[in-house]
Amino acid sequence: MQLKKRSRSKKGIRNSSIERDNGTSPKVKKYWIQRYDLFSRYDEGIEMDEEGWYSVTPEEIAIKQAERCRGKVVIDCFSGVGGNTIQFAKVCSSVIAIDIDPKKVELAINNAMVYGVADNVDFVVGDFIKLAPSLKGDVLFLSPPWGGPMYNKVESFKMDMLQPIDGYSLFQIAQSITPNIIMFLPRNVDLDQLEELAWLSSPPLTLEIEENCVGGRLKAITAYFSYNAV
Ligand code: ADP
């Protein structure tokens, strides 16, 4: 496990311009057009890589998810370029942001600095699955890989399509840390399977499903599990 220093000098905020990413591949361009939905402060130095464009949580959704965790210690287990981490850092007591890819963690540090919240985050490069036994927190936020932009080509997204391990195993690991678990999932996720996760837990957990829309279109589902409401 490598702990990243929360140092401002590590990586300066770089200047960005609208032109900076406007020459990207057509695949990314589709996401680039929505850049202000992803980061309202995009022009102030936000940095992304290609995978980041596909997987970052739109800001409006991340704000809502963070509001549910106000004042808590949150672990953002697959933090990517930091869309959720930033919003948690604004309202939570502290955040542990984990990603297996050092490049993603660098980008997340930069992006958290753009929003002025990097000091409230412990950035960790590591495999969440391996780190789990050593983690402590009030709420676990799971936004695991959905398998790239193809996730919505299936009619019903199943728990075993999640990576790096299936959703059932992931949930079990998460529960060993806290019963307060938030999962950010594709809009076509099998809701019966989510209910199964809740009632198969011992004791059974409550489950609240939130539909996440941006611009009036359903983008994703957030599942809030807890003994009581998180
Ligand atoms: P999506 O399929 O939703 O686009 P990604 O493939 O971008 O998701 O994955 C989300 C993030 O999770 C990425 O930043 C990736 O580096 C990170 N990640 C993948 N596996 C692990 C892991 N075992 N532990 C921590 N982070 C991980």
PDB file of N, CA and C in Angstrom, residues 102-148:
ATOM      1  N   PRO A 102      -2.256   4.285  -9.930  1.00  0.00           N
ATOM      2  CA  PRO A 102      -1.579   5.495  -9.416  1.00  0.00           C
ATOM      3  C   PRO A 102      -1.883   6.744 -10.240  1.00  0.00           C
ATOM      4  N   LYS A 103      -2.069   6.554 -11.531  1.00  0.00           N
ATOM      5  CA  LYS A 103      -2.370   7.710 -12.396  1.00  0.00           C
ATOM      6  C   LYS A 103      -3.714   8.334 -12.003  1.00  0.00           C
ATOM      7  N   LYS A 104      -4.695   7.473 -11.707  1.00  0.00           N
ATOM      8  CA  LYS A 104      -6.010   7.972 -11.292  1.00  0.00           C
ATOM      9  C   LYS A 104      -5.884   8.763  -9.995  1.00  0.00           C
ATOM     10  N   VAL A 105      -5.053   8.260  -9.080  1.00  0.00           N
ATOM     11  CA  VAL A 105      -4.902   8.942  -7.793  1.00  0.00           C
ATOM     12  C   VAL A 105      -4.249  10.305  -8.007  1.00  0.00           C
ATOM     13  N   GLU A 106      -3.283  10.360  -8.893  1.00  0.00           N
ATOM     14  CA  GLU A 106      -2.662  11.664  -9.221  1.00  0.00           C
ATOM     15  C   GLU A 106      -3.703  12.643  -9.756  1.00  0.00           C
ATOM     16  N   LEU A 107      -4.537  12.145 -10.661  1.00  0.00           N
ATOM     17  CA  LEU A 107      -5.578  13.014 -11.234  1.00  0.00           C
ATOM     18  C   LEU A 107      -6.565  13.446 -10.154  1.00  0.00           C
ATOM     19  N   ALA A 108      -6.908  12.510  -9.275  1.00  0.00           N
ATOM     20  CA  ALA A 108      -7.868  12.832  -8.202  1.00  0.00           C
ATOM     21  C   ALA A 108      -7.290  13.881  -7.250  1.00  0.00           C
ATOM     22  N   ILE A 109      -6.003  13.774  -6.953  1.00  0.00           N
ATOM     23  CA  ILE A 109      -5.364  14.777  -6.080  1.00  0.00           C
ATOM     24  C   ILE A 109      -5.434  16.146  -6.750  1.00  0.00           C
ATOM     25  N   ASN A 110      -5.061  16.173  -8.027  1.00  0.00           N
ATOM     26  CA  ASN A 110      -5.128  17.441  -8.762  1.00  0.00           C
ATOM     27  C   ASN A 110      -6.547  18.009  -8.729  1.00  0.00           C
ATOM     28  N   ASN A 111      -7.521  17.150  -8.997  1.00  0.00           N
ATOM     29  CA  ASN A 111      -8.901  17.634  -9.101  1.00  0.00           C
ATOM     30  C   ASN A 111      -9.443  18.093  -7.741  1.00  0.00           C
ATOM     31  N   ALA A 112      -9.031  17.384  -6.683  1.00  0.00           N
ATOM     32  CA  ALA A 112      -9.450  17.805  -5.336  1.00  0.00           C
ATOM     33  C   ALA A 112      -8.817  19.152  -4.983  1.00  0.00           C
ATOM     34  N   MET A 113      -7.611  19.371  -5.481  1.00  0.00           N
ATOM     35  CA  MET A 113      -6.961  20.667  -5.243  1.00  0.00           C
ATOM     36  C   MET A 113      -7.694  21.789  -5.977  1.00  0.00           C
ATOM     37  N   VAL A 114      -8.175  21.504  -7.165  1.00  0.00           N
ATOM     38  CA  VAL A 114      -8.948  22.507  -7.909  1.00  0.00           C
ATOM     39  C   VAL A 114     -10.148  22.966  -7.071  1.00  0.00           C
ATOM     40  N   TYR A 115     -10.759  22.019  -6.368  1.00  0.00           N
ATOM     41  CA  TYR A 115     -11.936  22.335  -5.549  1.00  0.00           C
ATOM     42  C   TYR A 115     -11.554  22.763  -4.124  1.00  0.00           C
ATOM     43  N   GLY A 116     -10.246  22.775  -3.842  1.00  0.00           N
ATOM     44  CA  GLY A 116      -9.781  23.244  -2.530  1.00  0.00           C
ATOM     45  C   GLY A 116     -10.120  22.313  -1.382  1.00  0.00           C
ATOM     46  N   VAL A 117     -10.257  21.005  -1.662  1.00  0.00           N
ATOM     47  CA  VAL A 117     -10.661  20.081  -0.598  1.00  0.00           C
ATOM     48  C   VAL A 117      -9.652  18.947  -0.380  1.00  0.00           C
ATOM     49  N   ALA A 118      -8.494  19.009  -1.024  1.00  0.00           N
ATOM     50  CA  ALA A 118      -7.537  17.896  -0.960  1.00  0.00           C
ATOM     51  C   ALA A 118      -7.081  17.613   0.474  1.00  0.00           C
ATOM     52  N   ASP A 119      -7.073  18.637   1.318  1.00  0.00           N
ATOM     53  CA  ASP A 119      -6.594  18.444   2.688  1.00  0.00           C
ATOM     54  C   ASP A 119      -7.534  17.585   3.536  1.00  0.00           C
ATOM     55  N   ASN A 120      -8.746  17.375   3.063  1.00  0.00           N
ATOM     56  CA  ASN A 120      -9.694  16.553   3.825  1.00  0.00           C
ATOM     57  C   ASN A 120      -9.727  15.109   3.330  1.00  0.00           C
ATOM     58  N   VAL A 121      -8.751  14.751   2.490  1.00  0.00           N
ATOM     59  CA  VAL A 121      -8.754  13.414   1.874  1.00  0.00           C
ATOM     60  C   VAL A 121      -7.422  12.715   2.101  1.00  0.00           C
ATOM     61  N   ASP A 122      -7.501  11.445   2.484  1.00  0.00           N
ATOM     62  CA  ASP A 122      -6.301  10.592   2.461  1.00  0.00           C
ATOM     63  C   ASP A 122      -6.367   9.795   1.168  1.00  0.00           C
ATOM     64  N   PHE A 123      -5.460  10.071   0.266  1.00  0.00           N
ATOM     65  CA  PHE A 123      -5.438   9.372  -1.021  1.00  0.00           C
ATOM     66  C   PHE A 123      -4.576   8.122  -0.898  1.00  0.00           C
ATOM     67  N   VAL A 124      -5.109   7.006  -1.312  1.00  0.00           N
ATOM     68  CA  VAL A 124      -4.392   5.742  -1.190  1.00  0.00           C
ATOM     69  C   VAL A 124      -4.340   5.045  -2.546  1.00  0.00           C
ATOM     70  N   VAL A 125      -3.143   4.649  -2.951  1.00  0.00           N
ATOM     71  CA  VAL A 125      -3.023   3.798  -4.137  1.00  0.00           C
ATOM     72  C   VAL A 125      -3.047   2.361  -3.650  1.00  0.00           C
ATOM     73  N   GLY A 126      -4.033   1.604  -4.051  1.00  0.00           N
ATOM     74  CA  GLY A 126      -4.088   0.217  -3.598  1.00  0.00           C
ATOM     75  C   GLY A 126      -5.327  -0.497  -4.072  1.00  0.00           C
ATOM     76  N   ASP A 127      -5.335  -1.802  -3.848  1.00  0.00           N
ATOM     77  CA  ASP A 127      -6.455  -2.666  -4.221  1.00  0.00           C
ATOM     78  C   ASP A 127      -7.433  -2.700  -3.048  1.00  0.00           C
ATOM     79  N   PHE A 128      -8.625  -2.178  -3.259  1.00  0.00           N
ATOM     80  CA  PHE A 128      -9.600  -2.129  -2.170  1.00  0.00           C
ATOM     81  C   PHE A 128      -9.813  -3.504  -1.528  1.00  0.00           C
ATOM     82  N   ILE A 129      -9.851  -4.543  -2.352  1.00  0.00           N
ATOM     83  CA  ILE A 129     -10.118  -5.888  -1.846  1.00  0.00           C
ATOM     84  C   ILE A 129      -9.042  -6.291  -0.823  1.00  0.00           C
ATOM     85  N   LYS A 130      -7.813  -5.964  -1.142  1.00  0.00           N
ATOM     86  CA  LYS A 130      -6.701  -6.335  -0.244  1.00  0.00           C
ATOM     87  C   LYS A 130      -6.657  -5.408   0.970  1.00  0.00           C
ATOM     88  N   LEU A 131      -7.014  -4.151   0.771  1.00  0.00           N
ATOM     89  CA  LEU A 131      -6.925  -3.178   1.870  1.00  0.00           C
ATOM     90  C   LEU A 131      -8.076  -3.325   2.870  1.00  0.00           C
ATOM     91  N   ALA A 132      -9.180  -3.922   2.420  1.00  0.00           N
ATOM     92  CA  ALA A 132     -10.412  -3.935   3.219  1.00  0.00           C
ATOM     93  C   ALA A 132     -10.206  -4.294   4.700  1.00  0.00           C
ATOM     94  N   PRO A 133      -9.445  -5.360   5.027  1.00  0.00           N
ATOM     95  CA  PRO A 133      -9.330  -5.725   6.446  1.00  0.00           C
ATOM     96  C   PRO A 133      -8.723  -4.622   7.311  1.00  0.00           C
ATOM     97  N   SER A 134      -8.016  -3.682   6.703  1.00  0.00           N
ATOM     98  CA  SER A 134      -7.360  -2.644   7.514  1.00  0.00           C
ATOM     99  C   SER A 134      -8.149  -1.331   7.521  1.00  0.00           C
ATOM    100  N   LEU A 135      -9.305  -1.314   6.864  1.00  0.00           N
ATOM    101  CA  LEU A 135     -10.027  -0.040   6.722  1.00  0.00           C
ATOM    102  C   LEU A 135     -11.076   0.164   7.808  1.00  0.00           C
ATOM    103  N   LYS A 136     -11.214   1.416   8.227  1.00  0.00           N
ATOM    104  CA  LYS A 136     -12.255   1.784   9.196  1.00  0.00           C
ATOM    105  C   LYS A 136     -12.953   3.046   8.706  1.00  0.00           C
ATOM    106  N   GLY A 137     -14.281   3.033   8.790  1.00  0.00           N
ATOM    107  CA  GLY A 137     -15.020   4.223   8.363  1.00  0.00           C
ATOM    108  C   GLY A 137     -16.489   4.049   8.701  1.00  0.00           C
ATOM    109  N   ASP A 138     -17.262   5.151   8.593  1.00  0.00           N
ATOM    110  CA  ASP A 138     -18.701   5.090   8.903  1.00  0.00           C
ATOM    111  C   ASP A 138     -19.517   4.638   7.702  1.00  0.00           C
ATOM    112  N   VAL A 139     -19.080   5.052   6.530  1.00  0.00           N
ATOM    113  CA  VAL A 139     -19.830   4.750   5.304  1.00  0.00           C
ATOM    114  C   VAL A 139     -18.855   4.312   4.217  1.00  0.00           C
ATOM    115  N   LEU A 140     -19.266   3.281   3.482  1.00  0.00           N
ATOM    116  CA  LEU A 140     -18.445   2.793   2.376  1.00  0.00           C
ATOM    117  C   LEU A 140     -19.141   3.140   1.066  1.00  0.00           C
ATOM    118  N   PHE A 141     -18.455   3.818   0.203  1.00  0.00           N
ATOM    119  CA  PHE A 141     -19.029   4.160  -1.097  1.00  0.00           C
ATOM    120  C   PHE A 141     -18.377   3.290  -2.162  1.00  0.00           C
ATOM    121  N   LEU A 142     -19.199   2.503  -2.839  1.00  0.00           N
ATOM    122  CA  LEU A 142     -18.693   1.568  -3.855  1.00  0.00           C
ATOM    123  C   LEU A 142     -19.172   1.981  -5.231  1.00  0.00           C
ATOM    124  N   SER A 143     -18.240   2.400  -6.036  1.00  0.00           N
ATOM    125  CA  SER A 143     -18.559   2.691  -7.436  1.00  0.00           C
ATOM    126  C   SER A 143     -17.597   1.854  -8.274  1.00  0.00           C
ATOM    127  N   PRO A 144     -17.788   0.525  -8.235  1.00  0.00           N
ATOM    128  CA  PRO A 144     -16.816  -0.369  -8.887  1.00  0.00           C
ATOM    129  C   PRO A 144     -16.950  -0.315 -10.398  1.00  0.00           C
ATOM    130  N   PRO A 145     -15.927  -0.798 -11.112  1.00  0.00           N
ATOM    131  CA  PRO A 145     -16.023  -0.823 -12.575  1.00  0.00           C
ATOM    132  C   PRO A 145     -17.274  -1.543 -13.064  1.00  0.00           C
ATOM    133  N   TRP A 146     -17.955  -0.895 -13.976  1.00  0.00           N
ATOM    134  CA  TRP A 146     -19.150  -1.483 -14.591  1.00  0.00           C
ATOM    135  C   TRP A 146     -18.799  -2.261 -15.852  1.00  0.00           C
ATOM    136  N   GLY A 147     -17.527  -2.282 -16.184  1.00  0.00           N
ATOM    137  CA  GLY A 147     -17.103  -2.989 -17.392  1.00  0.00           C
ATOM    138  C   GLY A 147     -17.074  -2.093 -18.616  1.00  0.00           C
ATOM    139  N   GLY A 148     -16.884  -0.785 -18.422  1.00  0.00           N
ATOM    140  CA  GLY A 148     -16.779   0.139 -19.550  1.00  0.00           C
ATOM    141  C   GLY A 148     -18.143   0.545 -20.084  1.00  0.00           C
TER     142      GLY A 148
END
